[in-house]
mmCIF file of C-alpha atoms in Angstrom:
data_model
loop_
_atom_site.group_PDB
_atom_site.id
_atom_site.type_symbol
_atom_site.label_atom_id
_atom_site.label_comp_id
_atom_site.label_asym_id
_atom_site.label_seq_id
_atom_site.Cartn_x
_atom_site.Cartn_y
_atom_site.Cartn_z
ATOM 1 C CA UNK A 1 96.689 125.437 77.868
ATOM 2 C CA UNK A 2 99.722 126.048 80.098
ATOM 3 C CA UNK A 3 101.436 123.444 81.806
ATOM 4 C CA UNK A 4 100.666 122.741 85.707
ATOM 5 C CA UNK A 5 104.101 122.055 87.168
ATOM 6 C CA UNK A 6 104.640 119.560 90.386
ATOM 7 C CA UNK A 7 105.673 121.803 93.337
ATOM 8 C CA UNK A 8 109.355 121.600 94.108
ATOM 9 C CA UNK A 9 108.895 120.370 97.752
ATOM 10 C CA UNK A 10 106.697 117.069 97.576
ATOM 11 C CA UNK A 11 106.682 114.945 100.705
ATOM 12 C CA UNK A 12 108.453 111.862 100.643
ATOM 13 C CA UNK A 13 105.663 109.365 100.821
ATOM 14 C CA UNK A 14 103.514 111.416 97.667
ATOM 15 C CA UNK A 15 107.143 110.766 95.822
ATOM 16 C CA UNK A 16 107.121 106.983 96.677
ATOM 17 C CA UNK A 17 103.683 106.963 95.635
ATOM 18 C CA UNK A 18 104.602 108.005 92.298
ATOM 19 C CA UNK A 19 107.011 105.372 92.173
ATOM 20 C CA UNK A 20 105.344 103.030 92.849
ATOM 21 C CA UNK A 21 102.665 103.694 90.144
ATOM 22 C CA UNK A 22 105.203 104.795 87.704
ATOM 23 C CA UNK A 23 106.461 100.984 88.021
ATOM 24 C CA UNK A 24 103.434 99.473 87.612
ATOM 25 C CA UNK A 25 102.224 101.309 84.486
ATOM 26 C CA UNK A 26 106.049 100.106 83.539
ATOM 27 C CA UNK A 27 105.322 96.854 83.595
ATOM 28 C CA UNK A 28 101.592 97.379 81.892
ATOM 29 C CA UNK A 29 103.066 98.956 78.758
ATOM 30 C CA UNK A 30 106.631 97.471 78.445
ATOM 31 C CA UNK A 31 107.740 94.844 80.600
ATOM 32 C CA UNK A 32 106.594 92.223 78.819
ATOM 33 C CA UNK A 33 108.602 93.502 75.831
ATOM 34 C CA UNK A 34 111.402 93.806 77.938
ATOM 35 C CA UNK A 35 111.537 90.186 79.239
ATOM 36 C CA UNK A 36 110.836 89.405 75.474
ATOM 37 C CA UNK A 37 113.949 91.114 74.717
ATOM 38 C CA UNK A 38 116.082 89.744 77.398
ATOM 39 C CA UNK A 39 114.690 86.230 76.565
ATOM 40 C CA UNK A 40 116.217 86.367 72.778
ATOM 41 C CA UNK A 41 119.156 88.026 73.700
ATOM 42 C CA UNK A 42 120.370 85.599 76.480
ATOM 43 C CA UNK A 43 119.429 83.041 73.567
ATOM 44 C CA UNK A 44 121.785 84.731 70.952
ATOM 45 C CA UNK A 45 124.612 84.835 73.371
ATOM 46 C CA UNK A 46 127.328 82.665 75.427
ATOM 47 C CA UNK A 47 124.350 81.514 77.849
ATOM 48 C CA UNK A 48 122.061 80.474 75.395
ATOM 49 C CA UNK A 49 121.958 77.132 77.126
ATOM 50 C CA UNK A 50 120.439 79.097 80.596
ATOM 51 C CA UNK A 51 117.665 80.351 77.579
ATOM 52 C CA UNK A 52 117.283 76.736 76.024
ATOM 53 C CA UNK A 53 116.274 74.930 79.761
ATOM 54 C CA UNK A 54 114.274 78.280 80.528
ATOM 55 C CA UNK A 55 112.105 77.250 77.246
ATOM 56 C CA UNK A 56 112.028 73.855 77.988
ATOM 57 C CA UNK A 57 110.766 74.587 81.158
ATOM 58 C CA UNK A 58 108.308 76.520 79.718
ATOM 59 C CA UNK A 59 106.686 73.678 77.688
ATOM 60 C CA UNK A 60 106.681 71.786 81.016
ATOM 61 C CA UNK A 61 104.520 74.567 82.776
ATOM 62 C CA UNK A 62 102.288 75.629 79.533
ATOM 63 C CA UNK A 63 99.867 74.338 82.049
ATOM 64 C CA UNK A 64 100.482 76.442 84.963
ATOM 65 C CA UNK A 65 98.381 79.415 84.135
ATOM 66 C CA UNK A 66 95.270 77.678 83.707
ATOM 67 C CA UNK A 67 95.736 75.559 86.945
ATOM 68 C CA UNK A 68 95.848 78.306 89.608
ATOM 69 C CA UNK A 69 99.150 80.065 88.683
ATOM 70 C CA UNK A 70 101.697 80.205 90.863
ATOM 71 C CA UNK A 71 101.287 83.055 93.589
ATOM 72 C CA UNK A 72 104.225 83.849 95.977
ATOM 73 C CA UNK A 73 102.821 85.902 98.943
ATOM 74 C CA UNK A 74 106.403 87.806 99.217
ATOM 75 C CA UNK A 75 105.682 89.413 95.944
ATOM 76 C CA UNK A 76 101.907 90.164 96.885
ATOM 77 C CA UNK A 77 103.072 91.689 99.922
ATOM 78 C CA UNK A 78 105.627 93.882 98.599
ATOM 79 C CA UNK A 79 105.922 97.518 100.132
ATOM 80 C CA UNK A 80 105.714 99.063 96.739
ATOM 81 C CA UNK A 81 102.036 97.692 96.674
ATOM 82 C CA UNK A 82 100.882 99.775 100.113
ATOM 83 C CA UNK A 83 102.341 103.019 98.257
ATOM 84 C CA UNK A 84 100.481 102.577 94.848
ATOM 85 C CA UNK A 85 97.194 101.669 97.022
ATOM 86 C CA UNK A 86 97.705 105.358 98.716
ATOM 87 C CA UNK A 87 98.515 107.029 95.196
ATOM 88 C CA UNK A 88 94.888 107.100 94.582
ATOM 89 C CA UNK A 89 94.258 105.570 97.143
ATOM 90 C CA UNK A 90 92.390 102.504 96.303
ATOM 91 C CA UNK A 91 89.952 100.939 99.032
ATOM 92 C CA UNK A 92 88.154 97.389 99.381
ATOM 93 C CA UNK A 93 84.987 97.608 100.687
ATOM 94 C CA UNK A 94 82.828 94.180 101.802
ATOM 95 C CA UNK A 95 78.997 94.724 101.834
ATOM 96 C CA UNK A 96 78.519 90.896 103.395
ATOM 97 C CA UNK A 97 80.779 88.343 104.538
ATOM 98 C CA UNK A 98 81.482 85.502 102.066
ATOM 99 C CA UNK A 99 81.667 81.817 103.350
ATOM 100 C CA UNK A 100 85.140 80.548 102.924
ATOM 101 C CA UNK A 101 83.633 76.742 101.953
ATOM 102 C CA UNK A 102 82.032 77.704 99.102
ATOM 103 C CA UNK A 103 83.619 79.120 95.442
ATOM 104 C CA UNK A 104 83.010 82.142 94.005
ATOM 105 C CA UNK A 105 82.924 84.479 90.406
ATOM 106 C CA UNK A 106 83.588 87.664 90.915
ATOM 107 C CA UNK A 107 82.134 90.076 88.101
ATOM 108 C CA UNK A 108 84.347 93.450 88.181
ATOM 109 C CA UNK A 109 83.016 96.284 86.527
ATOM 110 C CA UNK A 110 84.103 98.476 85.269
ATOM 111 C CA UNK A 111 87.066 97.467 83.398
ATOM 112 C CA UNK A 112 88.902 100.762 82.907
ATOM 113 C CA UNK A 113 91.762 101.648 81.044
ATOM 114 C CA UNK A 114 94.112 99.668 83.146
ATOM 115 C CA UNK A 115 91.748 97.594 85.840
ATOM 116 C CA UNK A 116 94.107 99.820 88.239
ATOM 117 C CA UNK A 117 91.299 98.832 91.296
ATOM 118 C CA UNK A 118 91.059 94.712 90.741
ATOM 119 C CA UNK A 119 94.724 94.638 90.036
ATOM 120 C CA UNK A 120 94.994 96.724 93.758
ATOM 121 C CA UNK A 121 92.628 94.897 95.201
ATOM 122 C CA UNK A 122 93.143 90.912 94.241
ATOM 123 C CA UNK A 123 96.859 91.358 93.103
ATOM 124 C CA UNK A 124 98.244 92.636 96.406
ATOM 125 C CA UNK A 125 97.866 92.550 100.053
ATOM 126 C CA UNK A 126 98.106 96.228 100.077
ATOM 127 C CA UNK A 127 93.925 96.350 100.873
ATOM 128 C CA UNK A 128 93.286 93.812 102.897
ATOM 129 C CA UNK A 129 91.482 91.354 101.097
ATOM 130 C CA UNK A 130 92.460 88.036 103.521
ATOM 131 C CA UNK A 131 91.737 90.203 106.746
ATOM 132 C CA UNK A 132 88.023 91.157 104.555
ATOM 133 C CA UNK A 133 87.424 87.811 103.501
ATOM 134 C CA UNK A 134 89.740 85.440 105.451
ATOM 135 C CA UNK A 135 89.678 81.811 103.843
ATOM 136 C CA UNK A 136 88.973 83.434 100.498
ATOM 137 C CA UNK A 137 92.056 83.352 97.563
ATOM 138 C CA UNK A 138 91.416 85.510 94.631
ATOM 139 C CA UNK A 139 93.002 85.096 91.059
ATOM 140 C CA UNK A 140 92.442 87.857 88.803
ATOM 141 C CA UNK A 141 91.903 86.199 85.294
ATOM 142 C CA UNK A 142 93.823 87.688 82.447
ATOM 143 C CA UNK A 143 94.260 87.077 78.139
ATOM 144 C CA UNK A 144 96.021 83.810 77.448
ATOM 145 C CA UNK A 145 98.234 85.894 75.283
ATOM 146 C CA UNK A 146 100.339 87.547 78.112
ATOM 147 C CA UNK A 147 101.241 83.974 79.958
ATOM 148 C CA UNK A 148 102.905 82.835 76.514
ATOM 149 C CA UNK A 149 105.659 85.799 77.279
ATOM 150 C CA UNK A 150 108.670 84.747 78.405
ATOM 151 C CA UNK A 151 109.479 85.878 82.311
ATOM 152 C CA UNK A 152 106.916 87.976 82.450
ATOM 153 C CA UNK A 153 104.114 85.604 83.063
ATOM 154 C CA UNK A 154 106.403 83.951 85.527
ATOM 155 C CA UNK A 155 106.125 87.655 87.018
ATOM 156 C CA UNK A 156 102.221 88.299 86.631
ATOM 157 C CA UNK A 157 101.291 84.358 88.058
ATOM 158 C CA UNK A 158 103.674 85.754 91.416
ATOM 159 C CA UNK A 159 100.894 88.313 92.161
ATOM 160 C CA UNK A 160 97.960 85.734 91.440
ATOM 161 C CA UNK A 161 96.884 86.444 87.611
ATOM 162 C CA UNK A 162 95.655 83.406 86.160
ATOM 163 C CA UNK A 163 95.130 82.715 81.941
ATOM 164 C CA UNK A 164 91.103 83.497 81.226
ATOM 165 C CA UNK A 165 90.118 80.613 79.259
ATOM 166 C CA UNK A 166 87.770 78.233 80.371
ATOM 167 C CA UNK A 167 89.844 75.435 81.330
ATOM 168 C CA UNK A 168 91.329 77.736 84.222
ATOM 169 C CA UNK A 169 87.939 79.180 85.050
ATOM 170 C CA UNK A 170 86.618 75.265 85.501
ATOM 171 C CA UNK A 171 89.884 74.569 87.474
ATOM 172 C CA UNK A 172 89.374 77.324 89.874
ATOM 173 C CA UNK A 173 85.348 76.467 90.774
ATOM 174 C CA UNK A 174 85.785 73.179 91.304
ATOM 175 C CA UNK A 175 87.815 72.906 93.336
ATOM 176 C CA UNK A 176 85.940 70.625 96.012
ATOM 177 C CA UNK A 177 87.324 72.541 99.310
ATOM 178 C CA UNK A 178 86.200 75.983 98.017
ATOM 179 C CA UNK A 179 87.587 79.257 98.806
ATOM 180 C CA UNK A 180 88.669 79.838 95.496
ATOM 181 C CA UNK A 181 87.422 83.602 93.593
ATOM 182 C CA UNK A 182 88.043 83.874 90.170
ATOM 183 C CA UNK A 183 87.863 87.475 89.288
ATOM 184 C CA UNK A 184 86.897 88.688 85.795
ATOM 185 C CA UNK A 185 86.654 92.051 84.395
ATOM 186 C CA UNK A 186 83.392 91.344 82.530
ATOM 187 C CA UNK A 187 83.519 94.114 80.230
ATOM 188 C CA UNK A 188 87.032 92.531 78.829
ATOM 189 C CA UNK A 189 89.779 94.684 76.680
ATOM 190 C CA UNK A 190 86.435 96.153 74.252
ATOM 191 C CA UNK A 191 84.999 98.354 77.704
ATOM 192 C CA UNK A 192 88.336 99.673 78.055
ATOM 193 C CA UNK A 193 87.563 102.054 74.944
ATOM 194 C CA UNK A 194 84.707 103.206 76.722
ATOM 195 C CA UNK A 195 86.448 104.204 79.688
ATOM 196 C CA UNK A 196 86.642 107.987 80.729
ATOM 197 C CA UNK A 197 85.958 110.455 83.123
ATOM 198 C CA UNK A 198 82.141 110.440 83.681
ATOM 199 C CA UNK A 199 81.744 107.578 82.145
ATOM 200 C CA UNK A 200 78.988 104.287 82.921
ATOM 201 C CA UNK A 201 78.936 102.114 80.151
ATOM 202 C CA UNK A 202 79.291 98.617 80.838
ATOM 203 C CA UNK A 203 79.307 95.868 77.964
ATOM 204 C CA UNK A 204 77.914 93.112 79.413
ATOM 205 C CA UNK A 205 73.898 92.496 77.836
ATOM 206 C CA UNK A 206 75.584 89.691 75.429
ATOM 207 C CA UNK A 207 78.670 88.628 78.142
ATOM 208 C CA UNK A 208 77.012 85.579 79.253
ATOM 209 C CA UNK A 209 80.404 82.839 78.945
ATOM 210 C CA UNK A 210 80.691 83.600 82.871
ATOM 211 C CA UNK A 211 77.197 83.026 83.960
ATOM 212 C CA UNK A 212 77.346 79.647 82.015
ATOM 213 C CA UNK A 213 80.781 78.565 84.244
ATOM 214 C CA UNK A 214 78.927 79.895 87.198
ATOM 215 C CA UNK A 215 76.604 77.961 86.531
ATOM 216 C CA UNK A 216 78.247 74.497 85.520
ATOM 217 C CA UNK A 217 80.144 74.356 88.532
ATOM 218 C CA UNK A 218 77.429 75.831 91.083
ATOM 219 C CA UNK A 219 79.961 78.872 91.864
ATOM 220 C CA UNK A 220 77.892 81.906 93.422
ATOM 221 C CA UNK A 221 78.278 85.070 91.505
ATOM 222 C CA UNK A 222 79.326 88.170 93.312
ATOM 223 C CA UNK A 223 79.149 91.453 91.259
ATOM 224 C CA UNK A 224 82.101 93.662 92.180
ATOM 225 C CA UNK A 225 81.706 97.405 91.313
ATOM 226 C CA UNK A 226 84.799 99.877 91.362
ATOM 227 C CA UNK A 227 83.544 103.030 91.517
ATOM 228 C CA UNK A 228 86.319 105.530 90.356
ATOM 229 C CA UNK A 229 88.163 103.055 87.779
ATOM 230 C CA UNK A 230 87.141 104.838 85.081
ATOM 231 C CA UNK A 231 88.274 108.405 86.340
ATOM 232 C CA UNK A 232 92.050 107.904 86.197
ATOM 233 C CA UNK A 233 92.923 108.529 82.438
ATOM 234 C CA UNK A 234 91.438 110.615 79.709
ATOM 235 C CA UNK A 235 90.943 109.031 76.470
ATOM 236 C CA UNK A 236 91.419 111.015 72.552
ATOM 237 C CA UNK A 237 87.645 110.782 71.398
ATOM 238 C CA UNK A 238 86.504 107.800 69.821
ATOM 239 C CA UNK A 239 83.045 107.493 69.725
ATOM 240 C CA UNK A 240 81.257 104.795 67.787
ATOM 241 C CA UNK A 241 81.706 105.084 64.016
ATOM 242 C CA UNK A 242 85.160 107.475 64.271
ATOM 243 C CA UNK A 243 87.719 106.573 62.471
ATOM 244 C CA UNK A 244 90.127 106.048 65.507
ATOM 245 C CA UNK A 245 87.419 103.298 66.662
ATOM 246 C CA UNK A 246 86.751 101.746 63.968
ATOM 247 C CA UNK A 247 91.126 100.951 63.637
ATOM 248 C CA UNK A 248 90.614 100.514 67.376
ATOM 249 C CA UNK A 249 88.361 98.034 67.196
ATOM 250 C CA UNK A 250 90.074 96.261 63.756
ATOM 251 C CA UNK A 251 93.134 95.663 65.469
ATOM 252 C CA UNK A 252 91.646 94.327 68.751
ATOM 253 C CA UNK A 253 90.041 91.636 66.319
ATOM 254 C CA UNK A 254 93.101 91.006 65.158
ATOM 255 C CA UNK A 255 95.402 91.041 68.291
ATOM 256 C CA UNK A 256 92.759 90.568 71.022
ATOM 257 C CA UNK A 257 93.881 93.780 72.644
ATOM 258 C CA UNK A 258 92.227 96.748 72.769
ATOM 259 C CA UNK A 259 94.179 99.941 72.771
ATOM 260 C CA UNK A 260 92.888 102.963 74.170
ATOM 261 C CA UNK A 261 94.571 106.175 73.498
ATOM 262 C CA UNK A 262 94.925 106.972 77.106
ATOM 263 C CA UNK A 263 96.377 110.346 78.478
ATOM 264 C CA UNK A 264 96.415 111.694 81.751
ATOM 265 C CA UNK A 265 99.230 113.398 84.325
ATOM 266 C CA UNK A 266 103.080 113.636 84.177
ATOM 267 C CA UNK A 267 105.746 112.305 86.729
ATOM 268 C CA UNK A 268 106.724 116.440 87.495
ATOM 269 C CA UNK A 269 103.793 118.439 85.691
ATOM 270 C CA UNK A 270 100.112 117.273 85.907
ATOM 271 C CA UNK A 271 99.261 118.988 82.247
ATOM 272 C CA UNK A 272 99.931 115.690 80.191
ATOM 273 C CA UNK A 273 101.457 112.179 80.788
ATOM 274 C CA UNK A 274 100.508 108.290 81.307
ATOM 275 C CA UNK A 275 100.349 108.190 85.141
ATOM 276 C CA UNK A 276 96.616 107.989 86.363
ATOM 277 C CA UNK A 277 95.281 111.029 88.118
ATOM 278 C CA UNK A 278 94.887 110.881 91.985
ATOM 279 C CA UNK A 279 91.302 109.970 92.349
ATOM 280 C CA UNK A 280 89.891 107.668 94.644
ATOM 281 C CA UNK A 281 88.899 104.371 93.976
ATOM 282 C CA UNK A 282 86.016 101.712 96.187
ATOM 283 C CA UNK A 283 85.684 98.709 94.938
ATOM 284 C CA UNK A 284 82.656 97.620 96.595
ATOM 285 C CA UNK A 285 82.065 93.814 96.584
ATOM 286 C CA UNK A 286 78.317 92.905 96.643
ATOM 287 C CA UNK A 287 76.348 89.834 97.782
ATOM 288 C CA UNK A 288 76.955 86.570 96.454
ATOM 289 C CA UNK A 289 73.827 85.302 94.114
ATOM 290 C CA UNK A 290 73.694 81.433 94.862
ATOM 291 C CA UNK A 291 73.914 79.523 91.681
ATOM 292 C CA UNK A 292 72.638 75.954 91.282
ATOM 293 C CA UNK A 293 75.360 73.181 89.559
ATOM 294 C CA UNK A 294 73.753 72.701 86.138
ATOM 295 C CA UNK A 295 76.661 70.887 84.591
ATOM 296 C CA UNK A 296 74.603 71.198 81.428
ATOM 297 C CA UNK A 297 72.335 74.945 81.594
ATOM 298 C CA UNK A 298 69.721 75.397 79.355
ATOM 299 C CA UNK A 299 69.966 78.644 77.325
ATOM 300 C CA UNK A 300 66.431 79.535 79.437
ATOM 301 C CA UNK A 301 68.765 78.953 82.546
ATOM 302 C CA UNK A 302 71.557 81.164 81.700
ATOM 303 C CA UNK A 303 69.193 84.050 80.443
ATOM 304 C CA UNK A 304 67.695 83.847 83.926
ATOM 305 C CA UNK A 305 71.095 84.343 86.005
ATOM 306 C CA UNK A 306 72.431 86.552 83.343
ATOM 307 C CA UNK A 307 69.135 88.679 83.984
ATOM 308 C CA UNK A 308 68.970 88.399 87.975
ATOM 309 C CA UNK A 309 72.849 89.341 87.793
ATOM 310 C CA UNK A 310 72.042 92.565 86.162
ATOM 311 C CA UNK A 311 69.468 93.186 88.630
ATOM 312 C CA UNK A 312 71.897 92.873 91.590
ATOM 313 C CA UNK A 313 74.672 94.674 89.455
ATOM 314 C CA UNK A 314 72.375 97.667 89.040
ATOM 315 C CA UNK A 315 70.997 97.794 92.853
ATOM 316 C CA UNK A 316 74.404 97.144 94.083
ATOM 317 C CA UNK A 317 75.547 100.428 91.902
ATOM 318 C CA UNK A 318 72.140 102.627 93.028
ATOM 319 C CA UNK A 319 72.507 101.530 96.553
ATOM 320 C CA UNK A 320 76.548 103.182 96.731
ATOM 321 C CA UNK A 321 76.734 105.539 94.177
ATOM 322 C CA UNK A 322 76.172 108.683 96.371
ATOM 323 C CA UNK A 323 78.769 107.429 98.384
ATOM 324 C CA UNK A 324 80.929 107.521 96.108
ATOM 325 C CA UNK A 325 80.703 110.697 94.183
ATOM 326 C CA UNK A 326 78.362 109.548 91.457
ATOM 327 C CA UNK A 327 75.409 112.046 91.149
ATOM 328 C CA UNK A 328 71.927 110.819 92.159
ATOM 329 C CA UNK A 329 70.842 111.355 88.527
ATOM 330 C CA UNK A 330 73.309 109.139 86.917
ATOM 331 C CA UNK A 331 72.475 105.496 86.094
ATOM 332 C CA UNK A 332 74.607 102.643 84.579
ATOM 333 C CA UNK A 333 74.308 102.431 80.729
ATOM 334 C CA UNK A 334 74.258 98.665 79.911
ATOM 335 C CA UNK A 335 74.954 97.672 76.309
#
C-alpha cells in the first residue's frame, strides 16, 4: 500500500493539535519510564540526597492515591488540553442534570485502546465538565501499579487520576457532602484487546466489584458511553484462541496490563504510526440509577443492579447511536 503523506501546508492550529496528542500518547507509553529513569539516576549521583527525601516522601503519601489524589486545576486547565480535545475532537454530552449533593459511579464504556475520551473528558477542563455538571468533581480511577512510579504519579494525581482499588473507591462515595464521581472504565485493561474500528464488545456480564461499591455506599450509578473510543487505533488481529492473544492475555495475568498491538497514523504521513486517527468522539453521560446503601448486599441484590445497569447501558446506547454514526443495525455485544 503506498504511503499517504501530510500536505506540506497544515494550518497552525491542526499542527498544535498534533502536538498536543503526540505528548499525551508520550506520556501513555514512556513517561513513566522516563521519571523511572530520572528517579535512579538523580539517586546514583551528587544529589542523591534530593532522591533520598523524594522517597521518603513517598512513603509519607503511599496514601494519597487512594484518598482523592491530589488535583491542581492549573494542570487540568492547561492549553495543551483544548488542542488535543479539537484533534479528534472529543465532546461531553449531558443527557440529565446530576444533583451536586449526592455521589456518583460513573461506568465508562468502552475502554479503548487508550480511554483517549474519559481521560479528555474527566482529566481536563478542555470539555467543560464543571460548566455541564457544576458542583460535580470527577476522578478517573486508574491500576495501583502506575501511582507506585516515581514522579509520574505525582504527574497523573495533578490531572485527577486516582489508584482503583477499593479503599479509594469507598473514600470517594462517602464522602458525606457528595459531589464526588468516581469514574471507571468497566471493561478494565482486558476490553482494550477488543478494541477496533467497528467494534461493540463490552466485558462487563461478570464485572460486578462496582455495582457492589455502588451499592455499599448508596452511590447512584451513571453509565457513561463514548461513542467513537474505539475508532482511533487499529489493532494486529487477535481473536480469541490466536497465538498473539493467548501471550496477550498471559502477560496481562502476569503484569496486570494488557497490551494491545495498536497501530494507526504518523506525525507527517497517515499510512502507519501510534497517533490516533481524527475521528470524533461523544461521550454521552446517561441518567443516574439511584442505588440504595446496603452496607452489606446480598448476592440477589447485586445481580439485580448489575442487571437493571445493563438495561440502562443498552437503552442509553440504542437511544444515541444514530447520532453518532453507529448503524441502526448494530447492537452492543455484552460478554
Amino acid at each position: 500500500m503506498p504511503i499517504r503523506f501530510a500536505p506540506l501546508r497544515v494550518p497552525l492550529r491542526r499542527r498544535l493539535q498534533t502536538a498536543a496528542v503526540l505528548q499525551w500518547i508520550f506520556s501513555f507509553l514512556a513517561l513513566a519510564q522516563v521519571c523511572l529513569a530520572l528517579f535512579l539516576l538523580t539517586l546514583l549521583s551528587d544529589l542523591w540526597l534530593v532522591a533520598l527525601f523524594y522517597a521518603a516522601w513517598l512513603y509519607l503519601d503511599r496514601e494519597t492515591p487512594s484518598r482523592g489524589g491530589r488535583r491542581i486545576r492549573w494542570v487540568r486547565t492547561w492549553s495543551v488540553w483544548r488542542h488535543f480535545r479539537d484533534y479528534f475532537p472529543i465532546t461531553l454530552v449531558r443527557t440529565v442534570p446530576l444533583d451536586p449533593t449526592r455521589n456518583y459511579l460513573f461506568g465508562f464504556h468502552p475502554h479503548g485502546v487508550l480511554v483517549a475520551g474519559a481521560f479528555g473528558n474527566f482529566c481536563t477542563e478542555a470539555t467543560g465538565f464543571q460548566e455541564l455538571f457544576p458542583g460535580l468533581t470527577p476522578y478517573l480511577l486508574m491500576l495501583p501499579f502506575w501511582f507506585r512510579l516515581p514522579l509520574f504519579r505525582d504527574y497523573i494525581m495533578s490531572g485527577g487520576l486516582v489508584s482503583s482499588d477499593k479503599a479509594s473507591i469507598s473514600y470517594l462515595l462517602s464522602q458525606e457532602d457528595g459531589g464526588q464521581v468516581a469514574v471507571i472504565a468497566v471493561g478494565g485493561p482486558p476490553e482494550s484487546l477488543e478494541a477496533r474500528p467497528g467494534a461493540l464488545t463490552l466485558q462487563i456480564l461478570s464485572r460486578k466489584g462496582f455495582i457492589k461499591s455502588a451499592l455499599q455506599h448508596g452511590a447512584a450509578l451513571v453509565p457513561v458511553f463514548s461513542f467513537g473510543e474505539n475508532e482511533l487505533f487499529h489493532q494486529v488481529p487477535n481473536p480469541r484462541g490466536s497465538l498473539v492473544r493467548e501471550v496477550q492475555e498471559r502477560l496481562q495475568k502476569v503484569m496486570g496490563l494488557a497490551l494491545p498491538l495498536f497501530h494507526a497514523r504518523g506525525v507527517f504521513q497517515y499510512s502507519f504510526g501510534l497517533l490516533p486517527f481524527r475521528r470524533p468522539i461523544h461521550t454521552v453521560v446517561g441518567a443516574p440509577i439511584p442505588v440504595p446503601r446496603t452496607p452489606c448486599p446480598s448476592r440477589e441484590a447485586i445481580d439485580q443492579l448489575h442487571a437493571t445497569y445493563l438495561e440502562q447501558l443498552n437503552q442509553l446506547f440504542e437511544e444515541n447511536k444514530t447520532k453518532y454514526g453507529v448503524p441502526p443495525d448494530k447492537h452492543l455485544n455484552l460478554i
